[in-house]
CSV table of C-alpha atoms in Angstrom, one decimal:
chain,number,residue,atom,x,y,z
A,1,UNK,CA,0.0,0.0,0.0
A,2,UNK,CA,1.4,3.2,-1.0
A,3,UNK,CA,0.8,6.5,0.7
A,4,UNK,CA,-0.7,9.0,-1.7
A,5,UNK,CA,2.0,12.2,-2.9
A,6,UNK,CA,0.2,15.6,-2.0
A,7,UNK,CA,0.5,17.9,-4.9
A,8,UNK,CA,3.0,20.3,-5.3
A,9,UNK,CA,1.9,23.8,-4.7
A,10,UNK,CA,3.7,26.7,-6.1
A,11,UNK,CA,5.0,28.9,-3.1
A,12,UNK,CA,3.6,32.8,-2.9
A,13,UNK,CA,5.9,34.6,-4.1
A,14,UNK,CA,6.8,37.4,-1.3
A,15,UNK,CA,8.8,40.7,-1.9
A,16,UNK,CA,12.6,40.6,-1.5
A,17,UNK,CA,14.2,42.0,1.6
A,18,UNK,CA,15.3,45.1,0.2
A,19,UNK,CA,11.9,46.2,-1.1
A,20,UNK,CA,11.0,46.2,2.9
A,21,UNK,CA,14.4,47.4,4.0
A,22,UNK,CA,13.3,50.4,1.7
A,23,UNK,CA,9.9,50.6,3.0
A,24,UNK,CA,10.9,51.2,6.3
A,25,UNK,CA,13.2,53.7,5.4
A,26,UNK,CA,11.2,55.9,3.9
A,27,UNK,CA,8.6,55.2,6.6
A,28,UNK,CA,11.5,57.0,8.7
A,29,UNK,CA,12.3,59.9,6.3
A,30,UNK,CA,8.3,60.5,5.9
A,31,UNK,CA,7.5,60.3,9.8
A,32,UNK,CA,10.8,62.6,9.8
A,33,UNK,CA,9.5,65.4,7.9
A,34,UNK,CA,6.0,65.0,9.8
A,35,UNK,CA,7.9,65.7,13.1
A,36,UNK,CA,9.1,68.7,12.8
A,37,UNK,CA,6.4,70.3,10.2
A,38,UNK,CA,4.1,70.8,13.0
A,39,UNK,CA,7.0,72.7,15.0
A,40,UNK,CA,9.4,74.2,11.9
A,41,UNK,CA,6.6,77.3,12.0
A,42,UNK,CA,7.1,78.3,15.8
A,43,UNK,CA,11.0,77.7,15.7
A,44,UNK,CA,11.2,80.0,12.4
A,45,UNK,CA,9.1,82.4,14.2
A,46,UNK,CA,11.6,82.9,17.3
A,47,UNK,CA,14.4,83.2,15.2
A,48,UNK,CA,12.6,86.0,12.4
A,49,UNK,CA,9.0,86.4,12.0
A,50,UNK,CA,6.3,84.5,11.4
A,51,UNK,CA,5.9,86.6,7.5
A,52,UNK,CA,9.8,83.9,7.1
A,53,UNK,CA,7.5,80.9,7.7
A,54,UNK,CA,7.1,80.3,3.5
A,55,UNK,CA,10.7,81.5,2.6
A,56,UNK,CA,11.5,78.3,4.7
A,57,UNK,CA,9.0,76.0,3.3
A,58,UNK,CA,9.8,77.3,0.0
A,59,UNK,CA,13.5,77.1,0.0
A,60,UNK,CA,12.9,73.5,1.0
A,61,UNK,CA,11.2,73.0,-2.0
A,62,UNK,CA,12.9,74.8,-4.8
A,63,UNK,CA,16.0,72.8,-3.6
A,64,UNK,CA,14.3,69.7,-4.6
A,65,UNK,CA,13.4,70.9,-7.9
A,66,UNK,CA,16.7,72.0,-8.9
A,67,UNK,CA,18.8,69.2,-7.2
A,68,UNK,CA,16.0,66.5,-9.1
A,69,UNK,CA,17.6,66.4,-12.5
A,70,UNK,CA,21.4,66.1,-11.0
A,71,UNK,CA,20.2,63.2,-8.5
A,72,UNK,CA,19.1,61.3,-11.7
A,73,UNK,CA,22.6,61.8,-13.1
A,74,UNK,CA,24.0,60.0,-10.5
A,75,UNK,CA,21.7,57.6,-10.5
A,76,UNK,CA,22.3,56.8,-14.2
A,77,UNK,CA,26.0,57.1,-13.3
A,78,UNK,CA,26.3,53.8,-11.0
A,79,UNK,CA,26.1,55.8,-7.9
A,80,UNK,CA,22.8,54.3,-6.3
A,81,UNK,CA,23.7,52.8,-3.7
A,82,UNK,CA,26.0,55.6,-2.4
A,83,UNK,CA,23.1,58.5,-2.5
A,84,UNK,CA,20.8,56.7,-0.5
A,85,UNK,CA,22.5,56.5,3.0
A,86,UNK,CA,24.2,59.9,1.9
A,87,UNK,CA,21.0,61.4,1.0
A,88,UNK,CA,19.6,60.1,4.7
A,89,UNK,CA,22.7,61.7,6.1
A,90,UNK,CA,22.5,64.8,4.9
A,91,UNK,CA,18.4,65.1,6.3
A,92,UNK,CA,19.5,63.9,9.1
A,93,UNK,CA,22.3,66.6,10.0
A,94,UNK,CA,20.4,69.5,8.9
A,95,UNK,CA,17.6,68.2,10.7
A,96,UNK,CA,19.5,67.9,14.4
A,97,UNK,CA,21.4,71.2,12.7
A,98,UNK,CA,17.5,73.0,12.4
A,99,UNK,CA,16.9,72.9,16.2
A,100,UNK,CA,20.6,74.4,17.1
A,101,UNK,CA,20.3,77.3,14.5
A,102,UNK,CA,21.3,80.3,16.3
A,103,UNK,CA,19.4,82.6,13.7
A,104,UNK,CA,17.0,82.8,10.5
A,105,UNK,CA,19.9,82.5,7.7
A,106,UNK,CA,21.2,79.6,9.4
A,107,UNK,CA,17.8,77.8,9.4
A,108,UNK,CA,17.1,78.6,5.9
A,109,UNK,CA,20.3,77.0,4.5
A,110,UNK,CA,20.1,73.8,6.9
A,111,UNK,CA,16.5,73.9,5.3
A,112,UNK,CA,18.3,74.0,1.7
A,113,UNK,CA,20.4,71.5,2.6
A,114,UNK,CA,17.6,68.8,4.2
A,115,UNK,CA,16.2,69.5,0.6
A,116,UNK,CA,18.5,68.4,-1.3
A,117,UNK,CA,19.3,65.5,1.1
A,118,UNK,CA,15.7,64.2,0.8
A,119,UNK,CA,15.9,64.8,-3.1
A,120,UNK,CA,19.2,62.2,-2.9
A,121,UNK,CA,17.5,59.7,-0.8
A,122,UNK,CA,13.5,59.7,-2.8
A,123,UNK,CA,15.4,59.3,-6.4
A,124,UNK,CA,17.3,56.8,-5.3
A,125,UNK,CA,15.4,55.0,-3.6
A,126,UNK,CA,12.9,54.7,-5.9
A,127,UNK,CA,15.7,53.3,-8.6
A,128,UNK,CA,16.9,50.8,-5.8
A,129,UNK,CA,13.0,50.1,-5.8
A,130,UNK,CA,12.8,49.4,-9.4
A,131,UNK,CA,15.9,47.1,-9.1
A,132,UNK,CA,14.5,45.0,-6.2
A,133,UNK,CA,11.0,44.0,-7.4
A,134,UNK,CA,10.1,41.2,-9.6
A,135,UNK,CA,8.4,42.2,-12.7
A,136,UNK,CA,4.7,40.0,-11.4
A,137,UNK,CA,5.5,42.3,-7.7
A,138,UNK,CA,6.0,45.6,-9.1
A,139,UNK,CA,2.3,46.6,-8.1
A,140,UNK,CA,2.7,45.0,-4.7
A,141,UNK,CA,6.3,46.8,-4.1
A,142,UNK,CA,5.2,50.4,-4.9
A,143,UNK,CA,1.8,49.6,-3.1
A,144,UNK,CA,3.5,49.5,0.5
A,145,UNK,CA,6.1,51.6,-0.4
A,146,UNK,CA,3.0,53.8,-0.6
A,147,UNK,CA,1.6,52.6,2.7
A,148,UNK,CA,5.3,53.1,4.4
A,149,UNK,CA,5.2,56.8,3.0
A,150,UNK,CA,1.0,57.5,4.3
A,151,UNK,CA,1.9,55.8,8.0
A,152,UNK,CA,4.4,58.1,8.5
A,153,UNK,CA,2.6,61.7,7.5
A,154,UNK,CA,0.4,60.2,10.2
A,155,UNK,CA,2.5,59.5,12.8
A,156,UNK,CA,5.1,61.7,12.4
A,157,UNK,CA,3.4,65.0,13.4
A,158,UNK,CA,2.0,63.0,16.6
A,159,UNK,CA,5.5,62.1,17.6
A,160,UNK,CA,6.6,65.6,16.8
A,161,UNK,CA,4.2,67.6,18.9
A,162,UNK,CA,4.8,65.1,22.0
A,163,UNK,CA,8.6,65.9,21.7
A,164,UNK,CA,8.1,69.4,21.8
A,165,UNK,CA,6.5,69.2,25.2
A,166,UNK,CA,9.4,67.9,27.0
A,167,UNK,CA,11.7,70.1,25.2
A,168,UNK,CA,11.7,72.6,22.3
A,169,UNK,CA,14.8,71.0,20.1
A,170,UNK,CA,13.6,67.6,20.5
A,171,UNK,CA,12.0,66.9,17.6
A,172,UNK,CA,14.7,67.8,15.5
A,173,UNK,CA,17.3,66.2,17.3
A,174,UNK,CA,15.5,63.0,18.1
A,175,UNK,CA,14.5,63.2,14.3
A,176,UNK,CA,17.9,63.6,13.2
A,177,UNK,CA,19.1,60.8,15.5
A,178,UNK,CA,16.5,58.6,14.0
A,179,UNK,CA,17.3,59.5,10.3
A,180,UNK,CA,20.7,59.1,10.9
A,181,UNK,CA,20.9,55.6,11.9
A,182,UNK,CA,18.3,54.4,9.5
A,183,UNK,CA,21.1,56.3,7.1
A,184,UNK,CA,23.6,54.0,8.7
A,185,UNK,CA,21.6,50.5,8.6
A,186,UNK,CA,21.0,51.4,4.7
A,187,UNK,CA,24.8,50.5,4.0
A,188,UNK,CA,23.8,47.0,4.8
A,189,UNK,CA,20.7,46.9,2.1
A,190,UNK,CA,20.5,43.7,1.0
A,191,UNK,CA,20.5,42.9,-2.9
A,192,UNK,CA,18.4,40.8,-4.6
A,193,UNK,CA,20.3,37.7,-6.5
A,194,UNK,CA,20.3,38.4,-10.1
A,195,UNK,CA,19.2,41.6,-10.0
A,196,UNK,CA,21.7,44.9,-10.9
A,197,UNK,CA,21.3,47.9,-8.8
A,198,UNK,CA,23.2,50.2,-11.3
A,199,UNK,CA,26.4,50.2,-9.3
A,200,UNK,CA,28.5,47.0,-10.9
A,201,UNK,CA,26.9,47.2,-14.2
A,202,UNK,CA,23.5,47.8,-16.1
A,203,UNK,CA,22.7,50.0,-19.7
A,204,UNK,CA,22.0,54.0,-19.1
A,205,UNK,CA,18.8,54.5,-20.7
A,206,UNK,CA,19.0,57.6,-22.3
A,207,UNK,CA,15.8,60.2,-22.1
A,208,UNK,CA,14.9,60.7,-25.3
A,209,UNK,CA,14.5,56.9,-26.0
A,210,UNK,CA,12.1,56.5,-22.7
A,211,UNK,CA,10.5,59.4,-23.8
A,212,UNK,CA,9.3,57.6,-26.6
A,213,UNK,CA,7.5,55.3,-24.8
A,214,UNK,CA,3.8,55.9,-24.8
A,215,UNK,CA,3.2,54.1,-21.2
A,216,UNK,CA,6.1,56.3,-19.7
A,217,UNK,CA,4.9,59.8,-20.9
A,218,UNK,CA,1.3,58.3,-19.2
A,219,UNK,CA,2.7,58.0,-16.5
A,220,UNK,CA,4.4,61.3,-16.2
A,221,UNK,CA,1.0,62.9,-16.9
A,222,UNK,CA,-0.4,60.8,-14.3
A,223,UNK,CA,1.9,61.9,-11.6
A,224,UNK,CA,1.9,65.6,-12.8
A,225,UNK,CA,-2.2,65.6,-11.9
A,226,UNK,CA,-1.5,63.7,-8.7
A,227,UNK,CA,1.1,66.5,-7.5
A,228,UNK,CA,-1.8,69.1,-8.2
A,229,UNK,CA,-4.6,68.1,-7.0
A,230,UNK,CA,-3.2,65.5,-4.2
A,231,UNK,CA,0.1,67.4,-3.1
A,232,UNK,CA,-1.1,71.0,-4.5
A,233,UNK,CA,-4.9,71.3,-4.0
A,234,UNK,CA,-5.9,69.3,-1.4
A,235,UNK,CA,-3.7,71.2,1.1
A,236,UNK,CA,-4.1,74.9,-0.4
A,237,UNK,CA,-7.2,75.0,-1.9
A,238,UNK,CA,-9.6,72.4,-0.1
A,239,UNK,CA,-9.5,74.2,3.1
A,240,UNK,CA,-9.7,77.6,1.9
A,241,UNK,CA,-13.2,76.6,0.0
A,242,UNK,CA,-14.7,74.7,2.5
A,243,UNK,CA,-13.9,77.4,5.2
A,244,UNK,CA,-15.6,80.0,2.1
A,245,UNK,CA,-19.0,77.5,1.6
A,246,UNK,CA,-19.6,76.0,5.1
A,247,UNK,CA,-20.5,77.2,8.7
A,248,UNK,CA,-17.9,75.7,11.1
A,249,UNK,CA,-15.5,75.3,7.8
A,250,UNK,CA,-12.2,74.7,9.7
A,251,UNK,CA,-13.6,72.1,11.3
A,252,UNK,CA,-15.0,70.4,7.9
A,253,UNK,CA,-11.7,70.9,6.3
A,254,UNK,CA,-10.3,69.1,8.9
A,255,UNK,CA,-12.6,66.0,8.5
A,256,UNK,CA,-12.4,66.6,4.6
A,257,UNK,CA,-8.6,65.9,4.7
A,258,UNK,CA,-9.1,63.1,6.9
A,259,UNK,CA,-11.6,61.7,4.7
A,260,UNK,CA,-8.8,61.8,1.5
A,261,UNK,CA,-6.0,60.1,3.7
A,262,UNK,CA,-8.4,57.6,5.0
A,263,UNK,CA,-9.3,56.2,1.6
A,264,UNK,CA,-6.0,56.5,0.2
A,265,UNK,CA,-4.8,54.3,3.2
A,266,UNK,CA,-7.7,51.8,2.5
A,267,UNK,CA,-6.9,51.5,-1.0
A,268,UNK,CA,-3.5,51.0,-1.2
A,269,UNK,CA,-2.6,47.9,-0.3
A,270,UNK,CA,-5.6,46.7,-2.7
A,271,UNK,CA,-4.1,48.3,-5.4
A,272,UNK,CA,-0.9,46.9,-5.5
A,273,UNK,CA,-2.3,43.5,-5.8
A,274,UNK,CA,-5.2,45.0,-8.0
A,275,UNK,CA,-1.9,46.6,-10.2
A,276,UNK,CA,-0.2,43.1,-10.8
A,277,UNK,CA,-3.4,40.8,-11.4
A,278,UNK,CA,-5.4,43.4,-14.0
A,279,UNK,CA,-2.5,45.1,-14.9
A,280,UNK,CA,-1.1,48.7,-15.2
A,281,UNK,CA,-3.3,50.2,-17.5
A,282,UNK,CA,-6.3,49.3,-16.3
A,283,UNK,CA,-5.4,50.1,-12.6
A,284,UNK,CA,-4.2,53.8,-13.5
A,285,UNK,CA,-7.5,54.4,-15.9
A,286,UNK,CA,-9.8,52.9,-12.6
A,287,UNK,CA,-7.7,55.6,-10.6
A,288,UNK,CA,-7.3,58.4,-12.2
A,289,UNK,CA,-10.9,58.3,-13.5
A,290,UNK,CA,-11.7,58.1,-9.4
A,291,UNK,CA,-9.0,61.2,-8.9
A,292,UNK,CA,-10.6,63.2,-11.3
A,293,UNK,CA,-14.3,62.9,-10.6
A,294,UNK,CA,-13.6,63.3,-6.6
A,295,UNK,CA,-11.7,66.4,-7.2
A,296,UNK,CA,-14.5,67.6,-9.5
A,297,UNK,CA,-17.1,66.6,-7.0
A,298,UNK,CA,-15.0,68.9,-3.8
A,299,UNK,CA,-16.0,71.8,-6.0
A,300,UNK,CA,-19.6,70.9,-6.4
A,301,UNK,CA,-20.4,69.8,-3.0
A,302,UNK,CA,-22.8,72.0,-1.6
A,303,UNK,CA,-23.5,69.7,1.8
A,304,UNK,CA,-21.0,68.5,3.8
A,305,UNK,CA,-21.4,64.6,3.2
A,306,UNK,CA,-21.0,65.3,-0.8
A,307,UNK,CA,-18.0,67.0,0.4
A,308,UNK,CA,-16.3,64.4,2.6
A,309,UNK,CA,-17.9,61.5,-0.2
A,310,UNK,CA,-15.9,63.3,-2.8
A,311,UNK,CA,-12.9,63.6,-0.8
A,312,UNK,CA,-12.9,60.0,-0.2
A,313,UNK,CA,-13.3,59.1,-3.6
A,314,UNK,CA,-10.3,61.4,-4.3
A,315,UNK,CA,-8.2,59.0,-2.0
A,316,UNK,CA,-9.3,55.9,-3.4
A,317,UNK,CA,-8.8,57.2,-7.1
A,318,UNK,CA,-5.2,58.7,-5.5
A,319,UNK,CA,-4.4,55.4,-3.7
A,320,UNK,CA,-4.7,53.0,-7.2
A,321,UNK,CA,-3.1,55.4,-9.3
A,322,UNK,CA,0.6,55.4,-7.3
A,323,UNK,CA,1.4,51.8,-7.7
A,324,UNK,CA,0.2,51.6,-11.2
A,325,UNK,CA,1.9,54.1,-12.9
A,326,UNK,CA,5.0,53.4,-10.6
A,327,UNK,CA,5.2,50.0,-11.7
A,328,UNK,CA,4.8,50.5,-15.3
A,329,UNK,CA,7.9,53.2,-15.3
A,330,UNK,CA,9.7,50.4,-13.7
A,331,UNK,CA,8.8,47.8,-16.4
A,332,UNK,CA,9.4,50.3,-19.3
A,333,UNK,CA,13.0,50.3,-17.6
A,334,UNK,CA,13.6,47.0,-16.7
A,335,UNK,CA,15.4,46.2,-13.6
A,336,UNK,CA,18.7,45.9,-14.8
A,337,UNK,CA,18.7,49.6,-16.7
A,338,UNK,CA,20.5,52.6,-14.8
A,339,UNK,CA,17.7,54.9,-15.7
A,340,UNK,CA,18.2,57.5,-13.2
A,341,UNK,CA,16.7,60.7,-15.1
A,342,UNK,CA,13.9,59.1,-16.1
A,343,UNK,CA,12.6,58.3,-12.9
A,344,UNK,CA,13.7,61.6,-11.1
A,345,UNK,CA,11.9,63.2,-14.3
A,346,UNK,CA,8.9,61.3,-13.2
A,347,UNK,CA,9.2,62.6,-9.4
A,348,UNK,CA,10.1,65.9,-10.7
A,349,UNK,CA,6.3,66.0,-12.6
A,350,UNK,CA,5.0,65.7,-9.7
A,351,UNK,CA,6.8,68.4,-7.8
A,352,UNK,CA,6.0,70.3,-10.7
A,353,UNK,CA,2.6,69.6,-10.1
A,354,UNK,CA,2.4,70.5,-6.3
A,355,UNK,CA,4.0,74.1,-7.4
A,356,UNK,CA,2.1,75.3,-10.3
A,357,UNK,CA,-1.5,73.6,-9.0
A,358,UNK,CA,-2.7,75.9,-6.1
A,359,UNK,CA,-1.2,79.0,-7.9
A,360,UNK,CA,-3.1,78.2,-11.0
A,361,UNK,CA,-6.4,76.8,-9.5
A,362,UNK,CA,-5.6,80.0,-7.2
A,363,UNK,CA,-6.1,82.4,-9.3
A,364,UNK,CA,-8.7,81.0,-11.3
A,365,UNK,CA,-11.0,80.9,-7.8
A,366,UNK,CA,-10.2,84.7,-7.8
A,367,UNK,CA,-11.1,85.1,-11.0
A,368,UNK,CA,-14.1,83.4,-11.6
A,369,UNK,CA,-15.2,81.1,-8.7
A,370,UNK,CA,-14.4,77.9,-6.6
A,371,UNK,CA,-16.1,75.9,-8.7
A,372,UNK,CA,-14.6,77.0,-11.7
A,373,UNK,CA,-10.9,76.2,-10.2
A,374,UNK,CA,-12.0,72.5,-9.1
A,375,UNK,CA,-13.3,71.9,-12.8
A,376,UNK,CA,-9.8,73.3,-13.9
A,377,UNK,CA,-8.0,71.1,-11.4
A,378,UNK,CA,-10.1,68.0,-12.6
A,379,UNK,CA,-9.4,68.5,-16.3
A,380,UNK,CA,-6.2,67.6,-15.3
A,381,UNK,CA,-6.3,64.1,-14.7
A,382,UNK,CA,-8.9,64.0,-17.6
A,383,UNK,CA,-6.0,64.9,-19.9
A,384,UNK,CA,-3.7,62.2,-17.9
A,385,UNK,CA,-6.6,60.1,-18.7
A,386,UNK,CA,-6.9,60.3,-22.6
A,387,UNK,CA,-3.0,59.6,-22.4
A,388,UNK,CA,-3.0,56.2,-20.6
A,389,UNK,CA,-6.0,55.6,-23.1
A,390,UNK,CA,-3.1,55.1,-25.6
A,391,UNK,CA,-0.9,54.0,-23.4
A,392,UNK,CA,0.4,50.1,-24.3
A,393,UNK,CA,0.2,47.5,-21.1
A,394,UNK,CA,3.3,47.1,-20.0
A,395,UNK,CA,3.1,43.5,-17.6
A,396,UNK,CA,4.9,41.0,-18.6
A,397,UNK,CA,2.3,38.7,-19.9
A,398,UNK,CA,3.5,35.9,-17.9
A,399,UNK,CA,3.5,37.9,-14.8
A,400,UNK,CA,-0.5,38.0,-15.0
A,401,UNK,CA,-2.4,36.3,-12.7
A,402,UNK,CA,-6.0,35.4,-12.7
């Protein structure tokens, strides 16, 4: 008598160890940056004026747009691998640096510098990203790197505010403390077998040639319309019309922006999954169709639970879109491909997109009404739309699943 042979079942195939080394990282650098936004306004205040708060925020900024393009170089040039703990590093001091400033010049540069530090570590992490995921696990990779990213916008202005009640520099030193050995345990990243991270070998894609790629300039689009009305919009203009159309408005804003966050949160781990079984064009037409309509729906509400509907909608749409138009620049790159300006060209759009959103959906609020600037902002993604419309898939067709 023989004893009957259970079938063989094919293991589930799990995300290498670097994709989660890199999750918690940026789970770090985002809680980070939420730690001290909460205080950065009063500690700019005692050293100028409370008028300096933006000329802080925005140097911060415009140092990430200019140092994008040059952080690509060196990614294309093999460097990877060296960025990402430097680019930690350099956070980190200026960080610790921001709560020792002994006047407003001295913050502003430390600011410059954390800029450019985070610009280092986001463009290359995202390339050490691309490398580390499995072509069927793109989806899922960018999915939590999402989640990592959300989780810490939400706890890192908690952590911050408790700091600053035992002591008014602790947030930026404990934040610096934490970013800096993070930056350290990053020189151990693991590598996954077969894989090149763009340091020992690997082609340099060249722009023009990725360019050409339908899927890729999609995607670009894609990201542009989330940096306006997700980055831009939702933080500028949001709270500004609800506080205009509704009694007790700063309260409603308040529960407006929870309501985004929430069903961005909900979503994303979904749409990872959702990203690698349907595919990527499917998953970014399903989201930014969602993005869109949400953001046109804020500027019709005229009751609060259209409002906070809408806004959730606007997450959910925002929540699929990130890991499918991340994973199909990663597969119109390959793994092995040292691609570095084409993906800081594809943060850089959405940078872009945070800048020129609430100054252009600004002005057209003046100028006409709210309304009219939430149609604007919505046309966006419509255009982003039409693009991925004639867009290619870009899965592997034997990385589908049923």
């Amino acid at each position: 008598m023989t004893t009957p042979v259970k079938p063989l079942t094919a293991a589930r195939p799990r995300l290498p160890a670097a994709v989660w080394a890199l999750v918690c990282a940026v789970f770090v650098s985002s809680a980070g940056a939420g730690a001290i936004a909460p205080v950065l306004t009063e500690r700019t205040a005692e050293l100028a004026r409370t008028a300096a708060v933006p000329g802080v925020v925005s140097a911060y900024f415009l140092a990430r747009l200019v140092c994008t393009p040059i952080a690509g170089r060196l990614v294309t040039a093999g460097l990877t691998r060296r960025l990402l703990p430097a680019g930690l590093l350099l956070t980190a001091l200026s960080t610790a640096g921001a709560g020792l400033a002994g006047d407003y010049w001295q913050l502003l540069g430390l600011r410059v510098v954390g800029g450019v530090g985070s610009t280092l570590f986001t463009v290359s992490a995202v390339a050490l990203l691309v490398a580390a995921a499995p072509p069927r696990l793109r989806g899922r990779a960018f999915g939590v790197w999402s989640v990592g990213f959300e989780a810490g916008t939400v706890v890192g202005p908690m952590v911050g505010t408790g700091l600053f009640t035992l002591a008014r520099s602790a947030p930026f030193t404990v934040t610096g403390l934490c970013l800096g050995l993070t930056a350290a345990a990053l020189l151990f990243l693991p590598r996954r077998d077969g894989a090149d991270d763009g340091e020992t070998g690997g082609v340099a894609v060249r722009m023009r040639k990725v360019l050409a790629h339908r899927a890729y300039r999609a995607a670009l689009l894609s990201n542009f319309a989330v940096g306006w009305g997700a980055y831009g919009i939702q933080v500028s203009l949001v709270p500004l019309f609800v506080l205009a159309r509704f009694a007790d408005g700063s309260a409603l804003a308040s529960v407006a922006l929870t309501a985004f966050a929430v069903g961005n949160a909900v979503v994303l781990p979904v749409a990872g999954r959702l990203t690698d079984s349907w595919g990527r064009r499917p998953a970014a037409l399903l989201g930014i169709a969602l993005f869109g309509a949400g953001l046109g729906g804020i500027g019709l509400s005229g009751d609060p639970v259209t409002l906070v509907a809408a806004a959730v909608v606007t997450g959910v749409g925002c929540g699929v879109i990130g890991p499918a138009h991340g994973a199909a620049v990663a597969d119109v790159l390959g793994p092995d491909a040292r691609g570095g300006s084409a993906l800081a060209s594809f943060q850089l759009a959405a940078d872009v997109g945070a800048v020129a959103g609430p100054v252009i959906a600004g002005v057209a609020a003046q100028a006409w009404s709210f309304p009219a600037a939430f149609l604007l902002t919505a046309l966006v993604p419509a255009v982003a739309f039409v693009a991925w419309l004639r867009a290619p898939e870009t899965l592997p067709a034997p990385a589908r699943t049923g």
